[in-house]
Coordinates of C-alpha atoms and ligand atoms in Angstrom, one line a residue:
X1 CA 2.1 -3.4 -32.4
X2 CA 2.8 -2.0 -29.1
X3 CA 1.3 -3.2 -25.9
X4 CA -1.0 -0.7 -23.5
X5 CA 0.3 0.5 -20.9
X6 CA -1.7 2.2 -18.5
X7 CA -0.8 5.0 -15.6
X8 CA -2.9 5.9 -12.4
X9 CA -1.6 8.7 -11.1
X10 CA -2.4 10.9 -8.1
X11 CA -4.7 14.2 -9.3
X12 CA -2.8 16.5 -7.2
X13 CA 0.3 16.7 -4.8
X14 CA 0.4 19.6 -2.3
X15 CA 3.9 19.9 -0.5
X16 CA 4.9 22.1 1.8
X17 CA 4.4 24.2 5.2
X18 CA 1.5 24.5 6.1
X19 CA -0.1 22.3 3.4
X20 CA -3.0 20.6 5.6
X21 CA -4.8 24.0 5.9
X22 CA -5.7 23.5 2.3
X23 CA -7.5 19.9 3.0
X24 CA -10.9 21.1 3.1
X25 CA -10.8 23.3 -0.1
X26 CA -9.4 19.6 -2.0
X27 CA -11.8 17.9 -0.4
X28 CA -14.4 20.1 -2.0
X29 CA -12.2 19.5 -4.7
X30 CA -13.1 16.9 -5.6
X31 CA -16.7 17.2 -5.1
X32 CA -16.8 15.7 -1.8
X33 CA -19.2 17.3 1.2
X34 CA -17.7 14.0 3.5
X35 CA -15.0 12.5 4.8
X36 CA -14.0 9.6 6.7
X37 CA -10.6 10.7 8.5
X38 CA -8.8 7.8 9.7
X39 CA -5.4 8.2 12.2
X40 CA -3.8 7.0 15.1
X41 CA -2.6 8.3 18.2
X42 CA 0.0 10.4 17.7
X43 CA -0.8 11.8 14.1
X44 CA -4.2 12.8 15.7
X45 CA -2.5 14.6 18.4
X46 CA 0.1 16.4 15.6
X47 CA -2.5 17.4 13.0
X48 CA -6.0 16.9 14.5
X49 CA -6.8 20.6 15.3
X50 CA -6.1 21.4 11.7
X51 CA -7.7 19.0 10.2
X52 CA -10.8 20.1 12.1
X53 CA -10.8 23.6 11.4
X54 CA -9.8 22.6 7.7
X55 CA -13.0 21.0 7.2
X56 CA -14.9 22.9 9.2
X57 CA -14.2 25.9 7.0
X58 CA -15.2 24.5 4.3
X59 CA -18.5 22.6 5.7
X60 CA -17.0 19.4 4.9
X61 CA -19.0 16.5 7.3
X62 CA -16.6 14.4 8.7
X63 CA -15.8 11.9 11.3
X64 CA -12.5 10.6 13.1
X65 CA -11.6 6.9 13.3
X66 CA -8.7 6.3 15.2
X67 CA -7.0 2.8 14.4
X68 CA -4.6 0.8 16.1
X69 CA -1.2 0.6 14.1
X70 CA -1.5 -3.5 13.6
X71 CA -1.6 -4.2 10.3
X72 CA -4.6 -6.6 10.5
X73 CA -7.4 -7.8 8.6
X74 CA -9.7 -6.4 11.6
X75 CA -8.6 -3.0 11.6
X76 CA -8.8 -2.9 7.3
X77 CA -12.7 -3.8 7.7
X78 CA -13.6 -1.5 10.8
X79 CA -12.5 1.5 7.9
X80 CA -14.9 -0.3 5.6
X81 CA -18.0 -0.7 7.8
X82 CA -17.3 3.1 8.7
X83 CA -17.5 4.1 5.1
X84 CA -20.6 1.9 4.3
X85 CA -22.9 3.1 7.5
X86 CA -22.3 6.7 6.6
X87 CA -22.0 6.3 2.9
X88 CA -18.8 8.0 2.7
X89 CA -16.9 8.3 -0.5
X90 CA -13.6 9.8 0.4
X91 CA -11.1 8.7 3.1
X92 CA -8.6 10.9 4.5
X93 CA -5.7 8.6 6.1
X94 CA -3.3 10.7 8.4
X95 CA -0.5 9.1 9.8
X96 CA 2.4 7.0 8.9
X97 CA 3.2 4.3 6.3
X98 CA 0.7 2.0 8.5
X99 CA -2.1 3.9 9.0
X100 CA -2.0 5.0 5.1
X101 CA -1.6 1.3 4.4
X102 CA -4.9 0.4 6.3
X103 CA -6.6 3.1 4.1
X104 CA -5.4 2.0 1.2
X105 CA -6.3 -1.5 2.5
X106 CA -9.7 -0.2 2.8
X107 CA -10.1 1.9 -0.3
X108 CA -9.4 -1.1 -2.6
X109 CA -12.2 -3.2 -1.0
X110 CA -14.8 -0.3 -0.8
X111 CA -14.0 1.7 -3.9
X112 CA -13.6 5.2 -2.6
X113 CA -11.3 7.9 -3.2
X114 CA -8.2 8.1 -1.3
X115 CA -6.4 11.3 0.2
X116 CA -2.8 10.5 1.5
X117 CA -1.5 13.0 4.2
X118 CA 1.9 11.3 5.5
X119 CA 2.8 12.8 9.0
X120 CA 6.5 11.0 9.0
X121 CA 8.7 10.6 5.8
X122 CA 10.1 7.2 6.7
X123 CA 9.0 4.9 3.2
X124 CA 8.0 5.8 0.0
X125 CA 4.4 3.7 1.2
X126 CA 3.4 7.0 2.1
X127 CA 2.3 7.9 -2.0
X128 CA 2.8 4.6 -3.5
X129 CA -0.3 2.1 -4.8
X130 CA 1.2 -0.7 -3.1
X131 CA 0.8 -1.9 0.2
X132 CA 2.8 -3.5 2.1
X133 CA 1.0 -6.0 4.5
X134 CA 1.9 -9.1 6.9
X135 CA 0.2 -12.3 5.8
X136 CA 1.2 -15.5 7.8
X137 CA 4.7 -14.6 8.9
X138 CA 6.0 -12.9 5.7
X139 CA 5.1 -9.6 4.6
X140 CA 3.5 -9.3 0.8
X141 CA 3.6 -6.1 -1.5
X142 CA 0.4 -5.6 -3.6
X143 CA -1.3 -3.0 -5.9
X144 CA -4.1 -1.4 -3.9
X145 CA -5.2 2.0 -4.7
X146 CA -3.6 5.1 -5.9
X147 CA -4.2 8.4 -3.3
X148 CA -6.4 10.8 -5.7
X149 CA -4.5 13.6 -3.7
X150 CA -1.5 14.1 -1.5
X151 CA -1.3 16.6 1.2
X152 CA 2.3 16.6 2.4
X153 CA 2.7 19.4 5.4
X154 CA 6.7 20.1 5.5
X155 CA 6.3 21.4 9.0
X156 CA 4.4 18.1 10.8
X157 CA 6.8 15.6 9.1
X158 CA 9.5 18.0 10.3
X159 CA 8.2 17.7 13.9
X160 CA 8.4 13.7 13.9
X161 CA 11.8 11.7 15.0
X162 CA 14.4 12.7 13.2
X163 CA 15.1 8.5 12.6
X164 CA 12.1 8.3 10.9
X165 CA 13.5 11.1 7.9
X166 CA 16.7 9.2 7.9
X167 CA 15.1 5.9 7.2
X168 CA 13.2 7.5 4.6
X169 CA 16.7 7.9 3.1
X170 CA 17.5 4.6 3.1
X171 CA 14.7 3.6 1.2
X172 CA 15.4 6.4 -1.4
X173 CA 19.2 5.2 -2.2
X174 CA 17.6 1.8 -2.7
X175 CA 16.4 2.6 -6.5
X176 CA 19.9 2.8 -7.3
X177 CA 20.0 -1.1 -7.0
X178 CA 16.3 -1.5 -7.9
X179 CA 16.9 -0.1 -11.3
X180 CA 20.1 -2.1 -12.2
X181 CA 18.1 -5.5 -10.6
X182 CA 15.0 -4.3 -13.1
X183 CA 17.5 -3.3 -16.1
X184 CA 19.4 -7.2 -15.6
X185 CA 16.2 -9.0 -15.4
X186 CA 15.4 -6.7 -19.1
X187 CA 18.1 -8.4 -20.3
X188 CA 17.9 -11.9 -19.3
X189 CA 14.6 -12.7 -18.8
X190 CA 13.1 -10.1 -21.0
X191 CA 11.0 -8.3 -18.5
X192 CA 9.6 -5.4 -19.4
X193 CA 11.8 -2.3 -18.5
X194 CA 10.4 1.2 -19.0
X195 CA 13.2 3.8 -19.6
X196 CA 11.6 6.8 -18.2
X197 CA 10.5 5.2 -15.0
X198 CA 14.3 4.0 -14.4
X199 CA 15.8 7.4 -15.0
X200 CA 12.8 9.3 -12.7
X201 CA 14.1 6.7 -10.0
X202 CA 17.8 7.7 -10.4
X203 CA 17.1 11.1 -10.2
X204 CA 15.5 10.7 -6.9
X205 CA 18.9 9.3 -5.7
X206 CA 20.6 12.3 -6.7
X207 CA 18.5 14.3 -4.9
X208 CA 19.4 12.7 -1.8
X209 CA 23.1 12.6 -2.6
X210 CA 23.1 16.2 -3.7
X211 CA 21.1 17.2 -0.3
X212 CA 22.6 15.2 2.1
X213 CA 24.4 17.6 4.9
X214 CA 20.9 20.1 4.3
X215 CA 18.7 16.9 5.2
X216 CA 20.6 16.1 8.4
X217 CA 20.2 19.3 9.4
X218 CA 16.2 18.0 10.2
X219 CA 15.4 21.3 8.9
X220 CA 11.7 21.6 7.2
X221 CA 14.1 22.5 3.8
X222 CA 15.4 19.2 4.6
X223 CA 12.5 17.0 4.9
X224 CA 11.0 18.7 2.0
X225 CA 13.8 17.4 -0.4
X226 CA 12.9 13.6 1.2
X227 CA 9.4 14.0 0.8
X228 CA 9.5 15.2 -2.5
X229 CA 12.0 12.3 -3.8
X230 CA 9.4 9.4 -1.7
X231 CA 6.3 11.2 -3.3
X232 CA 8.2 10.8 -6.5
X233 CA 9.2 7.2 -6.0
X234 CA 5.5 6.4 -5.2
X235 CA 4.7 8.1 -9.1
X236 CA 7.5 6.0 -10.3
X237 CA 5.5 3.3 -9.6
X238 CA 2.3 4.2 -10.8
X239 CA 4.5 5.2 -14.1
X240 CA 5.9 1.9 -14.2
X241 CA 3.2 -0.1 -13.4
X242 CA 5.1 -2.0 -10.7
X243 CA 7.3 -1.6 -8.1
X244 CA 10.2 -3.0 -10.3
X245 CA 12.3 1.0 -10.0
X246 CA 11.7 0.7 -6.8
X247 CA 12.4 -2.3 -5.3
X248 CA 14.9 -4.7 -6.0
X249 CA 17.2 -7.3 -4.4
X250 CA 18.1 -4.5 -1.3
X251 CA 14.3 -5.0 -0.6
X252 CA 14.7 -8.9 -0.6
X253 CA 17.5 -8.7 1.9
X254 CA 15.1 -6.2 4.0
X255 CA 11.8 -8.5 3.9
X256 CA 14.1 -11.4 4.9
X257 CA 15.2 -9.8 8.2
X258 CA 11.4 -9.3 9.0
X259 CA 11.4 -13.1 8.8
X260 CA 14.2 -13.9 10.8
X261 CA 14.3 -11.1 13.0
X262 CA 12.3 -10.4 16.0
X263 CA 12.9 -7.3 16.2
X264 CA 13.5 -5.9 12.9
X265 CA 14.8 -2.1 12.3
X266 CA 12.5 0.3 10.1
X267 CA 12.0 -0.7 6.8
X268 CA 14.0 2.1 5.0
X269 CA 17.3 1.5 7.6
X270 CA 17.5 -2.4 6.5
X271 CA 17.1 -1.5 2.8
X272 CA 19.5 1.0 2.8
X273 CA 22.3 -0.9 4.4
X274 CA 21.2 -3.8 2.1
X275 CA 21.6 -1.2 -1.1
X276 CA 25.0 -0.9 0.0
X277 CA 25.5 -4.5 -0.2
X278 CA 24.0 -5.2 -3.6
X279 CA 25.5 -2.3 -4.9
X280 CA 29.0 -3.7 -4.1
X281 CA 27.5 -7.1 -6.0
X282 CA 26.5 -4.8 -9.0
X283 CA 29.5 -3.0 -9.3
X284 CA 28.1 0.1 -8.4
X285 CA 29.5 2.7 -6.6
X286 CA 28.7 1.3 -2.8
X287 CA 30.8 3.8 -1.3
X288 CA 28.8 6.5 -2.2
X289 CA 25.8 4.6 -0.6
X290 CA 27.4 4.2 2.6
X291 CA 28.6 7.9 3.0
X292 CA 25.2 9.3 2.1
X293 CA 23.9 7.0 4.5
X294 CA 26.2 8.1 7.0
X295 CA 25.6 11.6 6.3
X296 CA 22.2 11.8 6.4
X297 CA 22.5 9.5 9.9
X298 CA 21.5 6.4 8.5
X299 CA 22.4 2.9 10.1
X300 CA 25.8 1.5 7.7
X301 CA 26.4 -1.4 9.6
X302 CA 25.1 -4.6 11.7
X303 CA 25.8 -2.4 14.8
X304 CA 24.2 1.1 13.9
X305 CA 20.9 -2.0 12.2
X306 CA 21.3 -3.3 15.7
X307 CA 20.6 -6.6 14.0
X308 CA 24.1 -8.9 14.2
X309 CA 26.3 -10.0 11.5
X310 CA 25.4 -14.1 11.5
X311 CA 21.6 -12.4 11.4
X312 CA 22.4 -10.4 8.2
X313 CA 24.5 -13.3 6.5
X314 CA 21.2 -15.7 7.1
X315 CA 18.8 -12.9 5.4
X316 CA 21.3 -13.0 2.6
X317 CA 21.5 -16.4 1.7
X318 CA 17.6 -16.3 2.2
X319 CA 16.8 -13.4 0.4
X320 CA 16.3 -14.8 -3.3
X321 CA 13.9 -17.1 -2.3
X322 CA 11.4 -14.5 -0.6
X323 CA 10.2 -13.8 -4.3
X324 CA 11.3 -15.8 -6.6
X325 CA 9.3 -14.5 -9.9
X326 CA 11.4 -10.8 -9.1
X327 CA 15.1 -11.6 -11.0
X328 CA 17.5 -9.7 -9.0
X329 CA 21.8 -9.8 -8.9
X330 CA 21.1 -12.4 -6.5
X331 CA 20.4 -14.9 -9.0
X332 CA 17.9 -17.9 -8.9
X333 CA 20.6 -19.9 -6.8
X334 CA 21.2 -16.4 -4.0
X335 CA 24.6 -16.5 -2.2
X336 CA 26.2 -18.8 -0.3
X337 CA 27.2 -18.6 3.3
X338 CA 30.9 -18.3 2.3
X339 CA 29.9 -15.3 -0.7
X340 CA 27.9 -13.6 1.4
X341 CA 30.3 -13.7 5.0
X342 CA 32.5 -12.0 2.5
X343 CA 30.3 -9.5 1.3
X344 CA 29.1 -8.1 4.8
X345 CA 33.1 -8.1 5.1
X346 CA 34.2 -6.3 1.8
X347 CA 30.9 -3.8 2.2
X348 CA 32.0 -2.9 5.5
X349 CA 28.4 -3.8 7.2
X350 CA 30.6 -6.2 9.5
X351 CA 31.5 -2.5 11.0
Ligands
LIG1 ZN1 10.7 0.4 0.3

């Protein structure tokens, strides 16, 4: 007999310019008369006027929190205590991969619905269940809460650093290794591997491939193709279950320069330049990593990372033990010092 598997996906995705002047008509939606908005500075500053005459339109009740962007325990429960004293079912987070992360933080604890409206395309957190969230030094990934709706306006994400669109790249061209880490640990360890997930998460690749000179452009046509592949990689996972299509051993080498490094580069930078890497270990075609990296202005080496190359040779060697039950090209054993010198050598990441 075959096992259940079950899917929570998002109700609806809204993409496009524009896109937030339809907010208050989903939130009615949905059957919602209130909303807790939660943002931060700078979103509020981008989108706050529409949002308010959104709502307003549509005699929605609403209030603003603004949160700091620290991913703390403290700022997850001051969203809670807002939803319990007004006895508010619906959060709105606006913002960037944090800010939606607090939310989603928030959501799982207090059981309400969940509208994602990403103001940056820099990770595919923005539409994913999973957060991402520091816990003593190291930074865990766990299931939280699928949005019930996305509202993804082409022209705000447009209007954000260009850095930010590029990193969301990055973390895009990633799945290419994700899937073949996911696919190898199928067929050692007998995982289970979902077909359908891995080929949605290769086709998102190709989309960034196939768009790369239009996305350097930073034109809104741009950032639309990059939105639409991270809101995809975020159904991926709910399709799969787990984050398996999606991250793989590139994401390893990315959480273990968080450790190490002080300063770490964005998320979707590190795991692109470690997707080159591991797709050099796979056999894959790397090259085609690095020059859709390059082309869409992504960081290819230890210089552009600003992180340097004895740095990136420690997160290597570290990198299989950041999560050991996720079976990766790396191995249970990871690299040595000597395999991986020679791969930030051979990869070209030495620069
Ligand atoms: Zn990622």
């Amino acid at each position: 007999m075959q096992s259940i598997h079950r899917m929570e996906l998002p109700r609806t995705v809204i993409i496009g310019q524009d896109a937030i002047r339809t907010l208050g008509k989903e939130v009615r939606g949905v059957g919602d008369r209130q909303a807790l908005v939660v943002t931060s500075e700078t979103p509020l500053k981008l989108a706050g006027s529409s949002i308010r005459e959104s709502l307003e339109e549509e005699g929605i009740k609403y209030e603003i929190l603004k949160v700091g962007k620290s991913q703390t325990m403290e700022n997850v429960q001051l969203i809670v205590d807002s939803l319990k004293s007004s006895d508010t079912k619906l959060v709105v987070a606006v913002g960037g991969g944090r800010v939606i992360d607090l939310a989603k933080m928030a959501v799982s604890k207090a059981g309400a619905r969940f509208f994602s409206v990403p103001t940056t395309a820099s990770h595919d957190g923005i539409c994913s269940p999973l957060v991402s969230f520091p816990s003593s030094n190291r930074r865990y990934s766990f299931y939280a809460a699928t949005p019930t709706e996305i509202v993804a306006d082409t022209k705000i994400i447009a209007s954000s650093p260009y850095r930010l669109t590029a990193s969301g790249c990055g973390d895009i061209m990633a799945k290419l290794t994700a899937v073949r880490d996911w696919r190898l640990s199928h067929l050692l360890r007998g995982e289970y591997y979902g077909e359908y997930a891995a080929t949605l998460a290769e086709t998102s690749v190709s989309r960034i491939v196939e768009n790369s000179e239009l996305i350097r452009t930073g034109s809104e046509a741009g950032v639309r193709v990059v939105v639409e592949a991270l809101i995809h990689c975020g159904i991926i996972i709910s399709v799969a279950g787990s984050s398996r299509p999606c991250s793989g051993s590139e994401h390893l080498f990315s959480h273990a320069l968080d450790v190490i490094c002080e300063k770490p580069a964005l998320h979707g930078e590190q795991v692109g330049v470690g997707t080159i890497m591991m797709a050099y270990l796979h056999g894959a075609d790397w090259k085609l990593v690095r020059n859709t990296l390059a082309k869409v202005g992504a960081p290819t080496n230890c210089r552009e990372l600003g992180i340097d190359k004895d740095t990136i040779v420690r997160a290597l060697v570290m990198a299989h033990t950041i999560r050991p039950d996720r079976y990766t090209i790396l191995g249970e054993k990871g690299l040595s010092v000597e395999a991986a010198k020679n791969l930030v050598a051979v990869s070209g990441v030495a620069g």
